[in-house]
PDB file of C-alpha atoms in Angstrom:
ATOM      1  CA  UNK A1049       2.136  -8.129  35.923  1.00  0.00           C
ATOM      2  CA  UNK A1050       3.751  -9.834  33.200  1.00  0.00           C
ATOM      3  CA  UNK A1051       5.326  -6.192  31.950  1.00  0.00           C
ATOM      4  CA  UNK A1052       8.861  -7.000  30.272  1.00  0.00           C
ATOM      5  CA  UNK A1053       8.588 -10.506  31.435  1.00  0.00           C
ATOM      6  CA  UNK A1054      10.429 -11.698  28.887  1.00  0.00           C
ATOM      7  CA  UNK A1055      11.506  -8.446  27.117  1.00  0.00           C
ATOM      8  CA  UNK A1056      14.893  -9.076  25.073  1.00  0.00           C
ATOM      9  CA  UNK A1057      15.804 -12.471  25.782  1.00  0.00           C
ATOM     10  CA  UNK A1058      17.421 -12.334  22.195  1.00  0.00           C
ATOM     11  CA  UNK A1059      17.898 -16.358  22.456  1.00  0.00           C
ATOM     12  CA  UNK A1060      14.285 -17.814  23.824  1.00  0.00           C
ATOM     13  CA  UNK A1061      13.308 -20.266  21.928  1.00  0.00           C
ATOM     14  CA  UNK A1062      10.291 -22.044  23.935  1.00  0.00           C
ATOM     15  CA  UNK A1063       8.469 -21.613  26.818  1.00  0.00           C
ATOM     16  CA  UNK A1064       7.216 -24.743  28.500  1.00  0.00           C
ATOM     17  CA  UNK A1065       3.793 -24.899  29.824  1.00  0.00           C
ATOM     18  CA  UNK A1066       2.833 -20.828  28.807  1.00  0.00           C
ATOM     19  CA  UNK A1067      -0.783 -22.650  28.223  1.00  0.00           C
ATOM     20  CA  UNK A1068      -1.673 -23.412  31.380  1.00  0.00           C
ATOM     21  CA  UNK A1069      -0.393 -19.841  32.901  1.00  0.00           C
ATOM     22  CA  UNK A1070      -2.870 -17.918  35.731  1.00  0.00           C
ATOM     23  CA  UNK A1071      -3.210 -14.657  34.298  1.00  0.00           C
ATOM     24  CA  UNK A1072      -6.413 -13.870  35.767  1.00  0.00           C
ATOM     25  CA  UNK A1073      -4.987 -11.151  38.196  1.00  0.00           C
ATOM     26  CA  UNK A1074      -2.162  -9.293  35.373  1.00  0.00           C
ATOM     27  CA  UNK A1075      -3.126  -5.959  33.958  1.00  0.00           C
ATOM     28  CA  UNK A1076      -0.302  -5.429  31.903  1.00  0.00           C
ATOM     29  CA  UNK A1077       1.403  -7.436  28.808  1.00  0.00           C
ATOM     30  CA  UNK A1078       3.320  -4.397  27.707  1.00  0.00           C
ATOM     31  CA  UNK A1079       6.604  -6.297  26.188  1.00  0.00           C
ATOM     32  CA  UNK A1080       6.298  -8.976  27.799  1.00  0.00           C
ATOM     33  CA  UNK A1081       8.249 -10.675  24.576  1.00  0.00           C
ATOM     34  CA  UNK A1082       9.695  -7.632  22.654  1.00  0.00           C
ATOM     35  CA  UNK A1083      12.673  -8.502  20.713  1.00  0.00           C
ATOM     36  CA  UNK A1084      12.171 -12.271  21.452  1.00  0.00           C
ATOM     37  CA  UNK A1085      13.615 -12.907  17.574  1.00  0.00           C
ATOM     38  CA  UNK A1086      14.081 -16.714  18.548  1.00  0.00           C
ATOM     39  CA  UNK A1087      10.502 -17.471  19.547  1.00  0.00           C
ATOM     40  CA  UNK A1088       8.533 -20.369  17.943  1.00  0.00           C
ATOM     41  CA  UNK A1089       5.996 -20.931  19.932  1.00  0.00           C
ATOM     42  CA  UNK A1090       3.119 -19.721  21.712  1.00  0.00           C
ATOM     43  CA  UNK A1091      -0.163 -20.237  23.293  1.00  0.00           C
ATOM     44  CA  UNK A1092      -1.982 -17.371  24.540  1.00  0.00           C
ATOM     45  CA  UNK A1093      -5.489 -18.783  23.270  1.00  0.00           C
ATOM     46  CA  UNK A1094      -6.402 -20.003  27.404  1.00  0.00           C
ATOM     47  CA  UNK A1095      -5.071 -16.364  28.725  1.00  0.00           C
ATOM     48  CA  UNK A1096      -7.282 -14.467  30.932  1.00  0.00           C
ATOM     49  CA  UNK A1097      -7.133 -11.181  29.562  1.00  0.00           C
ATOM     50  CA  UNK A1098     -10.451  -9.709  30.323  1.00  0.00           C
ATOM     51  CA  UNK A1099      -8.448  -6.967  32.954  1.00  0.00           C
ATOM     52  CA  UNK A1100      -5.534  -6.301  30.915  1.00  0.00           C
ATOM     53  CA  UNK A1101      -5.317  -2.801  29.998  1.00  0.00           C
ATOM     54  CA  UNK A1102      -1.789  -2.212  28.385  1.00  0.00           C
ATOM     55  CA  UNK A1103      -0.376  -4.450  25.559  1.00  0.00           C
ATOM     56  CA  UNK A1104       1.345  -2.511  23.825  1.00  0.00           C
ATOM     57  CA  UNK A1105       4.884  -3.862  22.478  1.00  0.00           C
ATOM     58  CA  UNK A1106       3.662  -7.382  23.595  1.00  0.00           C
ATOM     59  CA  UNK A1107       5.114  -9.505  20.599  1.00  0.00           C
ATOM     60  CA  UNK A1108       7.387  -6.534  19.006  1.00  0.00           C
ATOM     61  CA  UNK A1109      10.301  -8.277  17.185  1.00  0.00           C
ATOM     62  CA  UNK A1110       9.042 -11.680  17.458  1.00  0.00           C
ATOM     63  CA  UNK A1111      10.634 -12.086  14.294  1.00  0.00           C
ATOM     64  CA  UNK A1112       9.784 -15.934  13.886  1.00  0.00           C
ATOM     65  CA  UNK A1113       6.844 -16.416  16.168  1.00  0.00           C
ATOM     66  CA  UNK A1114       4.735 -18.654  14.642  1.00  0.00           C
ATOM     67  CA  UNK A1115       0.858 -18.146  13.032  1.00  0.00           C
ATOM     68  CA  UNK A1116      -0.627 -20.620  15.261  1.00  0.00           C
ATOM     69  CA  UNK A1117       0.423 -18.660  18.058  1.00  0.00           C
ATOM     70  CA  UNK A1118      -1.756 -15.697  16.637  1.00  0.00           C
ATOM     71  CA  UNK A1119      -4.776 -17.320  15.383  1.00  0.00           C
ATOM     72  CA  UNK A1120      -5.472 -18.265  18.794  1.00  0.00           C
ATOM     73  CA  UNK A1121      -5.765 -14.749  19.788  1.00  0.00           C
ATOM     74  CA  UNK A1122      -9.119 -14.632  18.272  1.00  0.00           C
ATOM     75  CA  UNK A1123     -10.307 -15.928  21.559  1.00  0.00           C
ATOM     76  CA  UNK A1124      -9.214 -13.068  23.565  1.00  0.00           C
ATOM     77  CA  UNK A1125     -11.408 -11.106  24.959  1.00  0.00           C
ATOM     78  CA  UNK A1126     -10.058  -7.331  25.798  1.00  0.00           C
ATOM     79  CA  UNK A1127     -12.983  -4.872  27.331  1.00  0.00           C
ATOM     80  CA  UNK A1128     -10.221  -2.735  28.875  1.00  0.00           C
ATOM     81  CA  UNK A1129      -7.334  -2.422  26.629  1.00  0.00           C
ATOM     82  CA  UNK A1130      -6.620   1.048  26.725  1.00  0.00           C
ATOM     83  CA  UNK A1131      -2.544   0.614  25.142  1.00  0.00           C
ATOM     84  CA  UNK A1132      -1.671  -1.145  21.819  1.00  0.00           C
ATOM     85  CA  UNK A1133       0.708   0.526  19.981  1.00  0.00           C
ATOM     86  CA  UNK A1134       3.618  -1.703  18.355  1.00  0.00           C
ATOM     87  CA  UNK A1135       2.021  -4.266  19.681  1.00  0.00           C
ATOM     88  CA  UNK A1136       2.302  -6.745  16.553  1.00  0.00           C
ATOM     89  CA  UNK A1137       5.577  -4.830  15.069  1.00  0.00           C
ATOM     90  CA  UNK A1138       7.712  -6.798  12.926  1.00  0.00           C
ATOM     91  CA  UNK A1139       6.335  -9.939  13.295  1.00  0.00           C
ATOM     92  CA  UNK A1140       7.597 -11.854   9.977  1.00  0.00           C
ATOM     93  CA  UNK A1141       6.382 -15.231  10.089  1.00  0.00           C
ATOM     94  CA  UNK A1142       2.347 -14.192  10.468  1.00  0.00           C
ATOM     95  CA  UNK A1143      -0.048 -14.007   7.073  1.00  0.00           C
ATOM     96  CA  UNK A1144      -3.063 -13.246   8.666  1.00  0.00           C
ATOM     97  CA  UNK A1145      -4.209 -11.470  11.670  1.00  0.00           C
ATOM     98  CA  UNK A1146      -7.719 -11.875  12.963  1.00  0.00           C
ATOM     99  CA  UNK A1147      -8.118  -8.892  15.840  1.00  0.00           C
ATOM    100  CA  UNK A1148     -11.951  -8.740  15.489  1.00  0.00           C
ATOM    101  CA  UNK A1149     -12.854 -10.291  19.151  1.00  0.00           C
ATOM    102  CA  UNK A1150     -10.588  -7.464  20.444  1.00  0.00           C
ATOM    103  CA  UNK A1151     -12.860  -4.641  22.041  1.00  0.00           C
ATOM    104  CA  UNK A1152     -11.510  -1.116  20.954  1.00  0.00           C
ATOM    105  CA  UNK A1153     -13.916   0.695  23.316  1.00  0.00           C
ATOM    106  CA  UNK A1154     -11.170   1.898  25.398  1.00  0.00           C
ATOM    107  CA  UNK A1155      -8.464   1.884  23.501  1.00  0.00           C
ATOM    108  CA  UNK A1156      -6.208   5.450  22.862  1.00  0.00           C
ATOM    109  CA  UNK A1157      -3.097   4.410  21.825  1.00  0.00           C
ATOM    110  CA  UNK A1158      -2.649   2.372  18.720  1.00  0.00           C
ATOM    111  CA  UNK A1159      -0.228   4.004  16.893  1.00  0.00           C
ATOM    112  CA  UNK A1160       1.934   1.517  14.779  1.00  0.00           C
ATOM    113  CA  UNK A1161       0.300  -1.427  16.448  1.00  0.00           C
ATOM    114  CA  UNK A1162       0.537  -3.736  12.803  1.00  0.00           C
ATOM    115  CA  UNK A1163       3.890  -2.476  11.366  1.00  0.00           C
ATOM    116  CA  UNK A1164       6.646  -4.063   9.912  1.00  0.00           C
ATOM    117  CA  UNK A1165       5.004  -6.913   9.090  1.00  0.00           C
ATOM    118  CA  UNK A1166       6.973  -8.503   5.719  1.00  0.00           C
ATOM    119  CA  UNK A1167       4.846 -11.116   5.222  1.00  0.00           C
ATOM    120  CA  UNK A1168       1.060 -10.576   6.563  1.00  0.00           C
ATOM    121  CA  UNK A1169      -1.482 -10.296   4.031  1.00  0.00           C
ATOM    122  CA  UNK A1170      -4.920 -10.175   5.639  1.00  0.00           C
ATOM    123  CA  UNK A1171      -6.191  -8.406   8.888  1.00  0.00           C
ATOM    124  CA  UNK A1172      -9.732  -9.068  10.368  1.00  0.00           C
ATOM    125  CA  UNK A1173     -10.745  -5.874  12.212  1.00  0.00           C
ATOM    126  CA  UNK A1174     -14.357  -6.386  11.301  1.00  0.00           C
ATOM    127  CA  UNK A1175     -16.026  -5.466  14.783  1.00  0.00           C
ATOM    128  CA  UNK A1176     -14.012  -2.372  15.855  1.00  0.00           C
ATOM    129  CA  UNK A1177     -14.959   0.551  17.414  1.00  0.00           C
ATOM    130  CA  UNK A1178     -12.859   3.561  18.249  1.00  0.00           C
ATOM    131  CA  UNK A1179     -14.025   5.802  20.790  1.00  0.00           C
ATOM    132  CA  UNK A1180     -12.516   9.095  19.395  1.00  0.00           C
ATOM    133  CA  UNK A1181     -12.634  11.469  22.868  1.00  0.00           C
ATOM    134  CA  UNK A1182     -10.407   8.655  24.483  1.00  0.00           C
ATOM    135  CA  UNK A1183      -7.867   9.043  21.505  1.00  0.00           C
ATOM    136  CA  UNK A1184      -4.764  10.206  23.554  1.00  0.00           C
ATOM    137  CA  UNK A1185      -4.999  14.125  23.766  1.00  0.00           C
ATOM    138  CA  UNK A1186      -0.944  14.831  23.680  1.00  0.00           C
ATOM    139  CA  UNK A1187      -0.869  12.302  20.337  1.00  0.00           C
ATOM    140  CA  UNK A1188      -3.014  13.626  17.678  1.00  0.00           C
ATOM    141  CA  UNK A1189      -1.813  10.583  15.932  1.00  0.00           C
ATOM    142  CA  UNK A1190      -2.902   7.587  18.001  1.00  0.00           C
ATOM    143  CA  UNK A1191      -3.599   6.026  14.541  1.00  0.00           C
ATOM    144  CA  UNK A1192      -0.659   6.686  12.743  1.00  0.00           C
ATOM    145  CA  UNK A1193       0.912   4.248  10.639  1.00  0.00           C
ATOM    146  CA  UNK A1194      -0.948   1.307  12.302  1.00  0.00           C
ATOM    147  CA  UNK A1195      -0.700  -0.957   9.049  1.00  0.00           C
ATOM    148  CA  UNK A1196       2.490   1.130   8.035  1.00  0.00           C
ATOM    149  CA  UNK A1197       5.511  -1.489   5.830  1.00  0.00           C
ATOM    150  CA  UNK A1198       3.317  -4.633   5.535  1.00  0.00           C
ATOM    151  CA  UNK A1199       3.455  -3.837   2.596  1.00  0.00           C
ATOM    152  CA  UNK A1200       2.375  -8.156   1.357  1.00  0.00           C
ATOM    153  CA  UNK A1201      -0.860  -6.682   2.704  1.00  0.00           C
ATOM    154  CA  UNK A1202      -3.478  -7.535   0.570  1.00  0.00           C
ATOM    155  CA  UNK A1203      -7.441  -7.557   2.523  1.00  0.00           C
ATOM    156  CA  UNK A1204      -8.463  -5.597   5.509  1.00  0.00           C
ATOM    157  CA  UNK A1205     -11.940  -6.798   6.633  1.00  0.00           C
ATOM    158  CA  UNK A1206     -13.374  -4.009   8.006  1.00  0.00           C
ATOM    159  CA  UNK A1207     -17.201  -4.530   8.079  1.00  0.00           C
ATOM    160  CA  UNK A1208     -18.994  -1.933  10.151  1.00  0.00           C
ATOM    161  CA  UNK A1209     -20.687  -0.409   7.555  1.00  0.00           C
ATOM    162  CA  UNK A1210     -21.140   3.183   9.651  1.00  0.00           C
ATOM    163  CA  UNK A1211     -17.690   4.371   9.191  1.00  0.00           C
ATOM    164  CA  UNK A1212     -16.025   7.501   9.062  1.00  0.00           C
ATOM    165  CA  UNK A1213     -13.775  10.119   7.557  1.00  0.00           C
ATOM    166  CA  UNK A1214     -11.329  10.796  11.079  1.00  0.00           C
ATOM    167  CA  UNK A1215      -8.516  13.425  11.210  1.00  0.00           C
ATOM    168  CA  UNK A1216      -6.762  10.448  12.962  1.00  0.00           C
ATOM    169  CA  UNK A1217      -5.524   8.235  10.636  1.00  0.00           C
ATOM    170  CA  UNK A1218      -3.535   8.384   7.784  1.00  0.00           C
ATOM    171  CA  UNK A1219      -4.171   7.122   4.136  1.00  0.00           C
ATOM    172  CA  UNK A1220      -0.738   6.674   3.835  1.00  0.00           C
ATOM    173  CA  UNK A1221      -0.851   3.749   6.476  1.00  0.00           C
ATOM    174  CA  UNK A1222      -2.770   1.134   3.754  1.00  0.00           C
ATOM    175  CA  UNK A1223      -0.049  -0.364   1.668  1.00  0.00           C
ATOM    176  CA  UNK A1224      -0.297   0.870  -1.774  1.00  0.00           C
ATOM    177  CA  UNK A1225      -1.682  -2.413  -3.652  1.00  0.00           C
ATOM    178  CA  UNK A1226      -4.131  -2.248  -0.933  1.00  0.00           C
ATOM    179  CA  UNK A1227      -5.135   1.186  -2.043  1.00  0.00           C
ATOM    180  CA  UNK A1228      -5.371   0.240  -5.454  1.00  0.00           C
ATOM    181  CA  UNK A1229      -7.327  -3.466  -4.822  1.00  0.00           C
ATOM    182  CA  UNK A1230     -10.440  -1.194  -3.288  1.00  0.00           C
ATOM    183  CA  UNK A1231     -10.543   1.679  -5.601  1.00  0.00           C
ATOM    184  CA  UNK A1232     -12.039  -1.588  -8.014  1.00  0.00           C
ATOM    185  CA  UNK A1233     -13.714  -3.069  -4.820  1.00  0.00           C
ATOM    186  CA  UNK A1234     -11.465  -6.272  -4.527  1.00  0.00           C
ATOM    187  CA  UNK A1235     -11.142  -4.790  -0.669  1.00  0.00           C
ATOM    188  CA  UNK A1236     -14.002  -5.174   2.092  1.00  0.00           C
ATOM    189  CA  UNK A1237     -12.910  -1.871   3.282  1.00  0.00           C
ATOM    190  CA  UNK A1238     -16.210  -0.830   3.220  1.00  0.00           C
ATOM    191  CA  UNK A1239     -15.306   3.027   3.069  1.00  0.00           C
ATOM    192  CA  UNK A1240     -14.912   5.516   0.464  1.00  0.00           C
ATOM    193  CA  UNK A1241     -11.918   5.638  -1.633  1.00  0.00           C
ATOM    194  CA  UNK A1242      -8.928   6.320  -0.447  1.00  0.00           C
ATOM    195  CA  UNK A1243      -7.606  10.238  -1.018  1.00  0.00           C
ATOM    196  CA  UNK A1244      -5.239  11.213  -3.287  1.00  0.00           C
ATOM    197  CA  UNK A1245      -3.974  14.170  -1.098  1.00  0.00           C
ATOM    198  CA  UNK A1246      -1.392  13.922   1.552  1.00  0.00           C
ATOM    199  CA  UNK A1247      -3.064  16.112   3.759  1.00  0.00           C
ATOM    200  CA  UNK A1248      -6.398  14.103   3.767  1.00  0.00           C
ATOM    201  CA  UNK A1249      -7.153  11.371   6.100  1.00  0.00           C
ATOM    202  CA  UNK A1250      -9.319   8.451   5.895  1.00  0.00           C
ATOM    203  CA  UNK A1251     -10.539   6.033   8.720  1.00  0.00           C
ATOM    204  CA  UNK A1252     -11.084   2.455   8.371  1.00  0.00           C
ATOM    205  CA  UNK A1253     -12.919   2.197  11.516  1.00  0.00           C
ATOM    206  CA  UNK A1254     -16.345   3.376  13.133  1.00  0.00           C
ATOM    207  CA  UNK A1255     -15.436   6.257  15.134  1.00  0.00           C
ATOM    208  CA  UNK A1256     -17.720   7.560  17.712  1.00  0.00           C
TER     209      UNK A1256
END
């Protein structure tokens, strides 16, 4: 398990060689570099991550972490994450996010998983798909907030075509330029628009 591996080690700035690690056997990434403000570098792209279940915190605070570090995590391939919440939280230094090989299947816990993010202004969600029954039962907000102070945000691709209103997820997590940029259809959102009461919800994924 590489749990907390590296979880508040405030001064890291490199880690030699994290390319060529054997993760074939780890289930869990949960922290494994919260708070690591002083990271550069990264390169998760050759990870085995096919029997990771929990990721949740994994790069929280990786204030400086740079985007070539998270383009390559379009090559992951996750058919048993079950835990991502916070798991991209204030990551500054990222512009665009491209989570569409991630498989959602499983996944119940994504509340605030893209938060905080000052400077990211596109997010590629375009194959998701939420099973709603494995939503966690004691959180009726596994969604909530999950795009919540990026507010640079500027294009969610979203592409399933078949989604859904959900009770789950908040309209108030879309940025409010984002809002605004699909009610004229300069969004692929793909989804009605967004409602103007607080007690509606609105889903950006296909929910099952």
């Amino acid at each position: 398990s590489f749990e907390r591996a590296f979880m508040n080690c405030f001064n890291l700035e490199t880690i030699e060689g994290n390319e060529n690690w054997i993760t074939v056997n780890n289930t869990n990434l949960g922290s494994a570099f919260s708070n690591c403000s002083k990271l550069t570098g990264l390169h998760p792209g050759n990870w085995e991550v096919a029997g990771i279940h929990a990721f949740g915190a994994c790069f929280r605070g990786c204030k400086v972490l740079e985007q070539a570090a998270f383009d390559e995590l379009v090559n992951w391939v996750t058919p048993y994450m079950q835990y991502s919440s916070q798991m991209f939280n204030n990551c500054n230094a990222i512009t665009k996010l491209d989570l569409s090989s991630f498989d959602m299947d499983w996944n119940g816990y994504l509340n605030q998983m893209i938060t905080d993010n000052s400077n990211l202004e596109e997010v590629n969600v375009s194959n998701w798909v939420l099973e709603e029954s494995n939503m966690n039962q004691f959180d009726k907000y596994s969604l909530f907030a999950i795009f919540n102070k990026s507010n640079k945000l500027k294009k969610i691709i979203a592409n399933n075509t078949d989604m859904v209103n959900s009770k789950l997820l908040s309209p108030y997590d879309i940025p409010v330029d984002v809002a605004r940029a699909h009610t004229v259809a300069e969004c692929e959102l793909g989804m009605p628009p967004l409602p103007t009461s607080r007690s509606a919800k609105n889903s950006l994924f296909k929910i099952k």
